Structures are given as C-alpha cells and as structure tokens.
Tab-separated table of C-alpha atoms and ligand atoms in Angstrom:
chain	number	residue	atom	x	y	z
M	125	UNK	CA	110.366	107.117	131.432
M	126	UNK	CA	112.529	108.091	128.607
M	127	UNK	CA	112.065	112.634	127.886
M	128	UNK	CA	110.683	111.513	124.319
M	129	UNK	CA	108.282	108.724	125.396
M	130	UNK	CA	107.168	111.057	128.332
M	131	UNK	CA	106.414	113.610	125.161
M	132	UNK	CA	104.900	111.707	122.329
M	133	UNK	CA	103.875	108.170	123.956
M	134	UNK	CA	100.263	107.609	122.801
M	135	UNK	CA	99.445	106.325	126.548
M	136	UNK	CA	95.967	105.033	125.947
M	137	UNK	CA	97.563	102.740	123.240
M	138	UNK	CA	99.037	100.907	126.277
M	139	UNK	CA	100.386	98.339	126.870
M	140	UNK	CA	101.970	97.653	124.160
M	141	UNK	CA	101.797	93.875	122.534
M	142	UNK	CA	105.267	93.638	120.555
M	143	UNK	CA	107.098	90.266	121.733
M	144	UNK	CA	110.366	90.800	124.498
M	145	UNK	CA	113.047	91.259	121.571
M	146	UNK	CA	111.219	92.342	118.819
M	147	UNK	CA	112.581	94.794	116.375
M	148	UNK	CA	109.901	97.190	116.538
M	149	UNK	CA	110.252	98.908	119.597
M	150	UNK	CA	113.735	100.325	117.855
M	151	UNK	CA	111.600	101.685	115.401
M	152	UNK	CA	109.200	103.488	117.616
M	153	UNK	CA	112.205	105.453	119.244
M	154	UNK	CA	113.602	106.421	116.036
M	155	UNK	CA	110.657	107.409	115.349
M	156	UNK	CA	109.833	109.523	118.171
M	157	UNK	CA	113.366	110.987	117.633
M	158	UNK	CA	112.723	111.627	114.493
M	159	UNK	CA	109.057	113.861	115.348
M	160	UNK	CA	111.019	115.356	117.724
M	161	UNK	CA	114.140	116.922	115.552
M	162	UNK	CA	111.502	117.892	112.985
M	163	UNK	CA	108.918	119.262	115.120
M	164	UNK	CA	106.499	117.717	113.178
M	165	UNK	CA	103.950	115.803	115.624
M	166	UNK	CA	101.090	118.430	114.676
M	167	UNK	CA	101.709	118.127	110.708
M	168	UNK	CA	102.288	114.283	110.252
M	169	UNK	CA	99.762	111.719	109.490
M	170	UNK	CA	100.907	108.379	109.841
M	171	UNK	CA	98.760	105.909	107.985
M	172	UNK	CA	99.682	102.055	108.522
M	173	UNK	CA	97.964	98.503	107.266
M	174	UNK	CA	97.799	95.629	109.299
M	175	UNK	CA	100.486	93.687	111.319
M	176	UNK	CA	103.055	94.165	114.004
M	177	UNK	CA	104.863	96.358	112.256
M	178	UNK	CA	101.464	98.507	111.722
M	179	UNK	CA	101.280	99.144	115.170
M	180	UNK	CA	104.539	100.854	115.464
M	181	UNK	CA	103.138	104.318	114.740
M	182	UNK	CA	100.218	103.508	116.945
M	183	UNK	CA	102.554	104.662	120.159
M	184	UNK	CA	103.402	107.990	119.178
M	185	UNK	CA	100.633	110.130	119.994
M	186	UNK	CA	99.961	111.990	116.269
M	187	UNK	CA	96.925	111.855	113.637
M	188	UNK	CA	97.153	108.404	112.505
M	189	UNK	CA	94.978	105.736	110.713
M	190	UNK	CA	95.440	102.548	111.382
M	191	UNK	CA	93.869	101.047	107.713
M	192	UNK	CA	93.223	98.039	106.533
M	193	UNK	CA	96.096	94.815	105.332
M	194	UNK	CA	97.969	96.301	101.951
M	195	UNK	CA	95.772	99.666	101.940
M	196	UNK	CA	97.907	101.862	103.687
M	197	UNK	CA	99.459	103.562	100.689
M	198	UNK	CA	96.005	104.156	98.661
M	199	UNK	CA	94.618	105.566	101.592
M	200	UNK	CA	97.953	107.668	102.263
M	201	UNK	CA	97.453	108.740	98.990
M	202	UNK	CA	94.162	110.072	100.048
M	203	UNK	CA	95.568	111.786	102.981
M	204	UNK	CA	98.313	113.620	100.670
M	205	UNK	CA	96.377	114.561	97.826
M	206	UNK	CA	93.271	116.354	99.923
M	207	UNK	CA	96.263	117.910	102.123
M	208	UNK	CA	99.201	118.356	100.415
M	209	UNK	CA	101.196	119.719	103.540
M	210	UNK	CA	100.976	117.129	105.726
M	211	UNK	CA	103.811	115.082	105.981
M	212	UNK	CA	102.901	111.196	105.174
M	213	UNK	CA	104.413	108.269	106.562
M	214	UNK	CA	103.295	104.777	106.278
M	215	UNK	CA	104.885	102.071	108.625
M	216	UNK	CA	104.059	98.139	106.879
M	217	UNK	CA	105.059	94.772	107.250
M	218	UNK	CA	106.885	92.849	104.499
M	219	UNK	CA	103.188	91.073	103.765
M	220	UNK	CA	101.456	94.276	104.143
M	221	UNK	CA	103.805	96.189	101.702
M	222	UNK	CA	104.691	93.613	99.313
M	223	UNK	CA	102.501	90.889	99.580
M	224	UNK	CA	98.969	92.138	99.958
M	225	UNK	CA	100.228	95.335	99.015
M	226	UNK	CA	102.446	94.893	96.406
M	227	UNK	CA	100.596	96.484	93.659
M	228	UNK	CA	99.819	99.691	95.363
M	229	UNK	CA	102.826	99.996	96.648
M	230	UNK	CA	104.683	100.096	92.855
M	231	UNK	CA	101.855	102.571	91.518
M	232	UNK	CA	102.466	104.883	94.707
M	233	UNK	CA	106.364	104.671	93.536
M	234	UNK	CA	105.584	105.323	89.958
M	235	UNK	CA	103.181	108.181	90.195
M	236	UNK	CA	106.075	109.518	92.702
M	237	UNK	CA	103.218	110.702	95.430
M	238	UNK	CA	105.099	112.736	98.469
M	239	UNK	CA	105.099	110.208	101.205
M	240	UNK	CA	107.186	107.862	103.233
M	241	UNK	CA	106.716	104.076	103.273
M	242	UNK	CA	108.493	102.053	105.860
M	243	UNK	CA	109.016	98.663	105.483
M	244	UNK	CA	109.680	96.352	108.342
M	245	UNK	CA	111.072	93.503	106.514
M	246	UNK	CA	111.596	90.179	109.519
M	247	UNK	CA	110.960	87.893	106.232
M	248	UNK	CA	107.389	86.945	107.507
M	249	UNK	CA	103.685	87.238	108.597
M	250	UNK	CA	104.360	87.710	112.055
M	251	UNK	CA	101.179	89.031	113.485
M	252	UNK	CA	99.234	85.867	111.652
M	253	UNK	CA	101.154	83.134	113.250
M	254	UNK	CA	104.239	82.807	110.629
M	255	UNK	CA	103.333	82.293	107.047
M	256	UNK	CA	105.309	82.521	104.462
M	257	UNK	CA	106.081	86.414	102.774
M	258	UNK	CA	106.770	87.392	99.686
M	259	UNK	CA	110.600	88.252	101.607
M	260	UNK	CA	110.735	84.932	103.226
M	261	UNK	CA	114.019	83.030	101.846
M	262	UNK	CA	114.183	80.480	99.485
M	263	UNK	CA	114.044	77.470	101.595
M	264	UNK	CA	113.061	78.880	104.409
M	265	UNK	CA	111.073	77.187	106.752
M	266	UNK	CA	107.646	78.440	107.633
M	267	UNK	CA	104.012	77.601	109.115
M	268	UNK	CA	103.193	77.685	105.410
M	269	UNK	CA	106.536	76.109	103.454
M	270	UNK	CA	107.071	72.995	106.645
M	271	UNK	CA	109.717	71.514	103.910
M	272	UNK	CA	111.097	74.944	103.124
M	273	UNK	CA	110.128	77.916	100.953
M	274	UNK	CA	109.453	76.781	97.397
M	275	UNK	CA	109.777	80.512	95.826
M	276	UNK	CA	112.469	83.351	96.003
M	277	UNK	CA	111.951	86.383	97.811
M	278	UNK	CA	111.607	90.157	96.506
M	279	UNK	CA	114.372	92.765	96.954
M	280	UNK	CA	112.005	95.317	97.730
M	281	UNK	CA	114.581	97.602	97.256
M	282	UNK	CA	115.254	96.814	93.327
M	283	UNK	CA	111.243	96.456	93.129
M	284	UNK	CA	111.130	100.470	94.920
M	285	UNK	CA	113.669	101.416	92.420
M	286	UNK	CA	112.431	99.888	89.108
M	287	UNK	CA	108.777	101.037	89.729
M	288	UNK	CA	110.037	104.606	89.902
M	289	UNK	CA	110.624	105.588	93.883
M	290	UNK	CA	112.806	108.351	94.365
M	291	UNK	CA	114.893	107.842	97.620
M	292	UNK	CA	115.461	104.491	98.617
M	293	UNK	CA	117.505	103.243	101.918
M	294	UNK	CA	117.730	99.924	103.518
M	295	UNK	CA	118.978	99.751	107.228
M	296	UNK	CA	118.368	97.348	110.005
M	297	UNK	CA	117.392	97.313	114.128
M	298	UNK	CA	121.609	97.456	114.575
M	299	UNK	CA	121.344	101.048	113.164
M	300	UNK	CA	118.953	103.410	114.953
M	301	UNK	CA	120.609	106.243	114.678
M	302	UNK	CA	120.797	105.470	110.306
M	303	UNK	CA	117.228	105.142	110.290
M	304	UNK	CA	116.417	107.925	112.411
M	305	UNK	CA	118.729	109.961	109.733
M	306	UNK	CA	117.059	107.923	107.110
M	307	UNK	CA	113.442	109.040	108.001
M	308	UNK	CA	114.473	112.371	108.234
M	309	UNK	CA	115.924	112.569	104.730
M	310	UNK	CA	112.808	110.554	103.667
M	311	UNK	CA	110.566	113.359	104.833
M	312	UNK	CA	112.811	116.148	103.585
M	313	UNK	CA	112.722	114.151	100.368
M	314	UNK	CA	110.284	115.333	97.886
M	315	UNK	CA	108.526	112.679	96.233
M	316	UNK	CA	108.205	108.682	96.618
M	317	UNK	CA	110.865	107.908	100.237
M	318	UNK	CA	110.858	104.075	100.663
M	319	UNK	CA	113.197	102.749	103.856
M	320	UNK	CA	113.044	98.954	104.553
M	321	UNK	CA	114.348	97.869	107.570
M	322	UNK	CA	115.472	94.643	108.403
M	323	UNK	CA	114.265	93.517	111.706
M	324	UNK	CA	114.721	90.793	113.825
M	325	UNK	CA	111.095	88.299	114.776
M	326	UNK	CA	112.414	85.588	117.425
M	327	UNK	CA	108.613	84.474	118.063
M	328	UNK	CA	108.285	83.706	114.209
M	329	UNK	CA	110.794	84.097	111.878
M	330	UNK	CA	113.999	83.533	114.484
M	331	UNK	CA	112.556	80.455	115.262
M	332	UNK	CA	111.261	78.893	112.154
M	333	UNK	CA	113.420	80.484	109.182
M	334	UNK	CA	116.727	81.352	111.315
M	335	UNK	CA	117.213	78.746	113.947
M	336	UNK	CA	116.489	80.943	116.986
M	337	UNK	CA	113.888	82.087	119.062
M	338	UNK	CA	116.322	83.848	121.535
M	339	UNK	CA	116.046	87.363	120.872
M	340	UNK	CA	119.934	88.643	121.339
M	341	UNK	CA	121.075	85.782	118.641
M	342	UNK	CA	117.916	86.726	116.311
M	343	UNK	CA	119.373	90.440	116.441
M	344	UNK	CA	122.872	89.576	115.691
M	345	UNK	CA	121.683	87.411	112.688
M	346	UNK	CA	119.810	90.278	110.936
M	347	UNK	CA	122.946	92.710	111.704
M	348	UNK	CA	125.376	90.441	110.939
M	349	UNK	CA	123.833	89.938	107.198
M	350	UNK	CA	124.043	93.375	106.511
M	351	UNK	CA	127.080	95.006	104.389
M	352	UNK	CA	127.185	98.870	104.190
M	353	UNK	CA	127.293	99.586	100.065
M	354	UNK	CA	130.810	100.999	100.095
M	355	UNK	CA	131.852	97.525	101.158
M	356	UNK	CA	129.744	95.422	99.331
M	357	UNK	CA	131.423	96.842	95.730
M	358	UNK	CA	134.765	95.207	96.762
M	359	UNK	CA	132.875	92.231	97.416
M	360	UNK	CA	132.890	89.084	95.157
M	361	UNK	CA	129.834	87.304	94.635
M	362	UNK	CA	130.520	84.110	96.220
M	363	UNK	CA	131.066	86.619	99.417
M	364	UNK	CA	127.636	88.432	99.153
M	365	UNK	CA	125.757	85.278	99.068
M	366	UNK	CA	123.310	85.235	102.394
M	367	UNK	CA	124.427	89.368	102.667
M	368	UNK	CA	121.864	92.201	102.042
M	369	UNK	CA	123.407	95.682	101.383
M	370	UNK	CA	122.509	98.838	103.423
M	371	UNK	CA	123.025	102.400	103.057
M	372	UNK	CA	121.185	105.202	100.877
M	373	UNK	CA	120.635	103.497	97.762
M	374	UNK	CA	119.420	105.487	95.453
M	375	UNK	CA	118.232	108.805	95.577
M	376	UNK	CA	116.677	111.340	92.230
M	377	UNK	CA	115.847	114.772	92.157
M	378	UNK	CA	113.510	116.515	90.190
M	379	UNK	CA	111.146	114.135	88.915
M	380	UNK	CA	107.206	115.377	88.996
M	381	UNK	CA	105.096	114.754	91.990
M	382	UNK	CA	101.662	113.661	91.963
M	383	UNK	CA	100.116	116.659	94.076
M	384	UNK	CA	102.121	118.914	92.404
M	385	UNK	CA	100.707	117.639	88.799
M	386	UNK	CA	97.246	117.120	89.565
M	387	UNK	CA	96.749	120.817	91.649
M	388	UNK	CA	98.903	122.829	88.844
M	389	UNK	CA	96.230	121.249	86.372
M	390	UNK	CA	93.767	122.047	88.388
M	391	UNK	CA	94.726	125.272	88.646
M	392	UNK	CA	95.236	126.254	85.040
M	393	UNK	CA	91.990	124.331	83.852
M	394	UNK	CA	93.574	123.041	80.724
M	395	UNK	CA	94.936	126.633	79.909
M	396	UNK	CA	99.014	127.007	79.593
M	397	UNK	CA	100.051	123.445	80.420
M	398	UNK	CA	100.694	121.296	77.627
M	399	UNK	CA	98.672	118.028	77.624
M	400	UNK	CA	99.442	116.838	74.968
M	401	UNK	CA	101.508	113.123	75.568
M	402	UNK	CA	103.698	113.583	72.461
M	403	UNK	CA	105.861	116.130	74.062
M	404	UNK	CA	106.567	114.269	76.894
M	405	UNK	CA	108.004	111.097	75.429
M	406	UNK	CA	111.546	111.615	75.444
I	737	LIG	C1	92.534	91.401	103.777
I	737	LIG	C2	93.247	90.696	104.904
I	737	LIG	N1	93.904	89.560	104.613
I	737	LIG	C3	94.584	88.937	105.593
I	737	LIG	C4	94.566	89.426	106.875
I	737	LIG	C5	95.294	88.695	107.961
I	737	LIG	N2	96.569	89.301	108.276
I	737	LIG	C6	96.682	90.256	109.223
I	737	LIG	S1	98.271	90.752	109.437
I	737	LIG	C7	98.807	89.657	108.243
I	737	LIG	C8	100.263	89.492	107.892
I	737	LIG	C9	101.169	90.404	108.601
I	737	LIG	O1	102.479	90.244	108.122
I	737	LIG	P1	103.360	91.496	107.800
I	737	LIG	O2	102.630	92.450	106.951
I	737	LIG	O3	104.680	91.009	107.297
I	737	LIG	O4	103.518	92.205	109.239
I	737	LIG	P2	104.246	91.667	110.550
I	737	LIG	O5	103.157	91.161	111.456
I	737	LIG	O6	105.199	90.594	110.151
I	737	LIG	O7	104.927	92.883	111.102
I	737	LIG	C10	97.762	88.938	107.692
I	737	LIG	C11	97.914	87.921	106.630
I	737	LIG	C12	93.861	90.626	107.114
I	737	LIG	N3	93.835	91.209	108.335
I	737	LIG	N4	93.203	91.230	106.121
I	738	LIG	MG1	106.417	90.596	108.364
C-alpha cells in the first residue's frame, strides 16, 4: 500500500465503490497529499452532500460528516462558525453543489465564510443513474435529455466569482499535482476557496454525453478540453469553443469574513463597531 494510504486510509470505509476509471480516486490522493504537507488530519473537518464525489473524503480517516444532497455548505457553515479554527473543506458533485445546492452555495460565497468547496464537475448525476446537471452540455445526451440537453450549463466558476468567492481555481484529473497545490492555497486562503475539478465518469457521463464508456478515452476527453489561462488569452473564440480554461482564476484579499464579523460583534456588544449601513456603502 501506498506510505499515505497506509497513514490516512479510513479502512473501515472499505471497499471502496468508485467505478474502475473514475476520476475520484485522483482526488482522494491529492487529498491525502494534501493532509499530509499541512499536517492537518487532527484540525480538518470535511463535510460533504450526497454523490460519488461525496464519498471522496469518506477514505481519509479525519472528522467528517457525510450530510445530506446540497447541504454540505450550510452545515459547513455550522462547523466553521461554532469552531472557527478548524479548517473546512467540502467535497460535492456538480448536482450537489450547483443543482440542489446552488443557492447555498452563492450565499456561502457572498457572506465569504472560511471554507473550501470542491467541486467535482463529470457534467452529471452520477451516483443516481445519469440525469441531467445543471453542468451537463447543451445537447448532451442523458437518462433525463434522451434527444439531448434542452438547457445550457453553468460555469460554476463565473457563478463562484459573481456571487462574491474569493479564490477560485479550476483544474482537472490530468493535474494532480495542480490540485493538490490548489487545495493547499485554498486552505491557506482566508475566506470563500472554491476549486472545481473536471473529472472524467465513463459509467455515466463517458458513455451517454461523450461517446465513451472506456475509461483511458473518457480521461483524455476531459484533459484534452482543458486550456491553461495564459493560453486561452491568445485564443480566438471560434478556437475556445468545446475548451474550458484552467488555472487560478481569480483570487482577492482582504475582504471580511463571516466568523471574523459575527465574533468581533460579539465581542464588542454593539460598543466601538460602527453598525450603522450608511458608512459602508461605498
Ligand atoms: C434531497 C435529495 N434529492 C435527491 C437525492 C438523490 N440523489 C442522490 S445523489 C444525486 C445526484 C448526484 O450527482 P452529483 O451531485 O453530480 O454527484 P456525482 O454522483 O455525479 O459525483 C441525487 C439526485 C437525494 N439523495 N436527496
Ligand atoms: Mg456529478
């Protein structure tokens, strides 16, 4: 067995359900990486939904809660403000985060609560049986859209960004060692981290949406749509159609935190802090 698995492998989790190819076994050995170069396995709390992708934390052998379907991030929120030194991390599906989830999920990024949401994005309710997502392509074929996806998908990106998040990355299962770097600077980040990851689903979404269950030609679809950000701005638009960009994508300092705010007006009881909205239009 691998050092780290031998380490932080939840054992009595075992065995493990994800499908031969599936994207989120990558994730669990970033992960694990990533609690290792920390040394954070007694201070995180992962909190996840439900899904595939929920299960990832599930293997590393930490505090976790395992929620319910687009509730992680109101109960992380619970976690972080009753103890505000934990590090937070929620791991969701594309359904779970935006579907289901979706309006948590922009509240958490607006009120800029400490935590990190992962989103495994493979364009589908995988767990379910393949329905459509709110990330499946337009046109794509599902159990739910059998002549092709009627709607247009979210960038959950944009939709992290516009709601307020403060560090926002996009990588995919062709870059471990970027998302292991990613979560890191996530958790180092103070305020709202989101990370999607685009990951490959040959039971589901391979098969239905891209053509292919086989999970080596399912991979190299999902990497080979990807264009790093310094690449994609010498791109023209006809070239970006069907391409998603990766890389750190946005990232701001400095903008209040929900723990912080709610325990400093705790703490000074309506005495020295200015309440009053006026002053803090600007
Ligand atoms: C309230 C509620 N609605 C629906 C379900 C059924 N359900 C479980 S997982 C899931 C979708 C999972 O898709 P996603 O979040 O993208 O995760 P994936 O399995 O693809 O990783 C659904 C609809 C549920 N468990 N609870
Ligand atoms: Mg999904």
């Amino acid at each position: 067995m691998h050092p780290l698995a031998e380490k932080y492998l939840r054992r009595r989790a075992l065995p493990q359900f994800f499908c031969q190819g599936c994207g989120d076994g990558t994730i669990v050995s970033a992960l694990m990486r990533t609690v290792e170069d920390l040394g954070i396995i007694d201070s995180i709390a992962f909190v996840s939904g439900i899904g595939c992708s929920a299960w990832i934390p599930v293997f590393v052998d930490a505090d976790i809660i395992h929620s319910m379907h687009g509730r992680a991030i109101p109960v992380a929120t619970g976690v972080k403000l009753t103890d505000p030194n934990r590090t937070v991390m929620v791991f969701s599906g594309d359904g779970d985060c935006v579907g289901i989830g979706g309006n948590h999920f922009i509240h958490a990024a607006r009120r800029n609560v400490d935590m990190t949401v992962v989103m495994v994005n493979n364009a589908i309710y995988g767990m379910t049986g393949g329905q459509a997502a709110p990330t499946t392509p337009h046109r794509g074929v599902t159990k739910t859209s059998p002549l092709g996806n009627a709607e247009s998908p979210f960038d959950a990106c944009e939709l992290a960004k516009a709601a307020g998040a403060t560090y926002v990355a996009r990588w995919t299962t062709a870059h471990p060692r970027q998302i292991t770097t990613a979560f890191k600077e996530a958790i180092n980040h103070k305020g709202f981290s989101f990370i999607e990851i685009l990951s490959q689903c040959p039971t589901q979404s391979g098969r239905l949406i891209f053509g292919s269950g086989d999970p080596v030609e399912s991979f190299n679809m999902v990497k080979n749509r990807a264009v790093p950000i310094a690449r994609a701005k010498n791109m023209s638009a006809e070239e970006l159609v069907g391409k998603v960009t990766i890389g750190r994508l946005h990232v701001v300092e400095g903008k209040p935190e929900l723990c912080d705010e709610v325990y400093a007006l705790m703490m000074a009881g309506g005495e020295g802090i200015s309440t009053d909205a006026k002053l803090m239009v600007s």
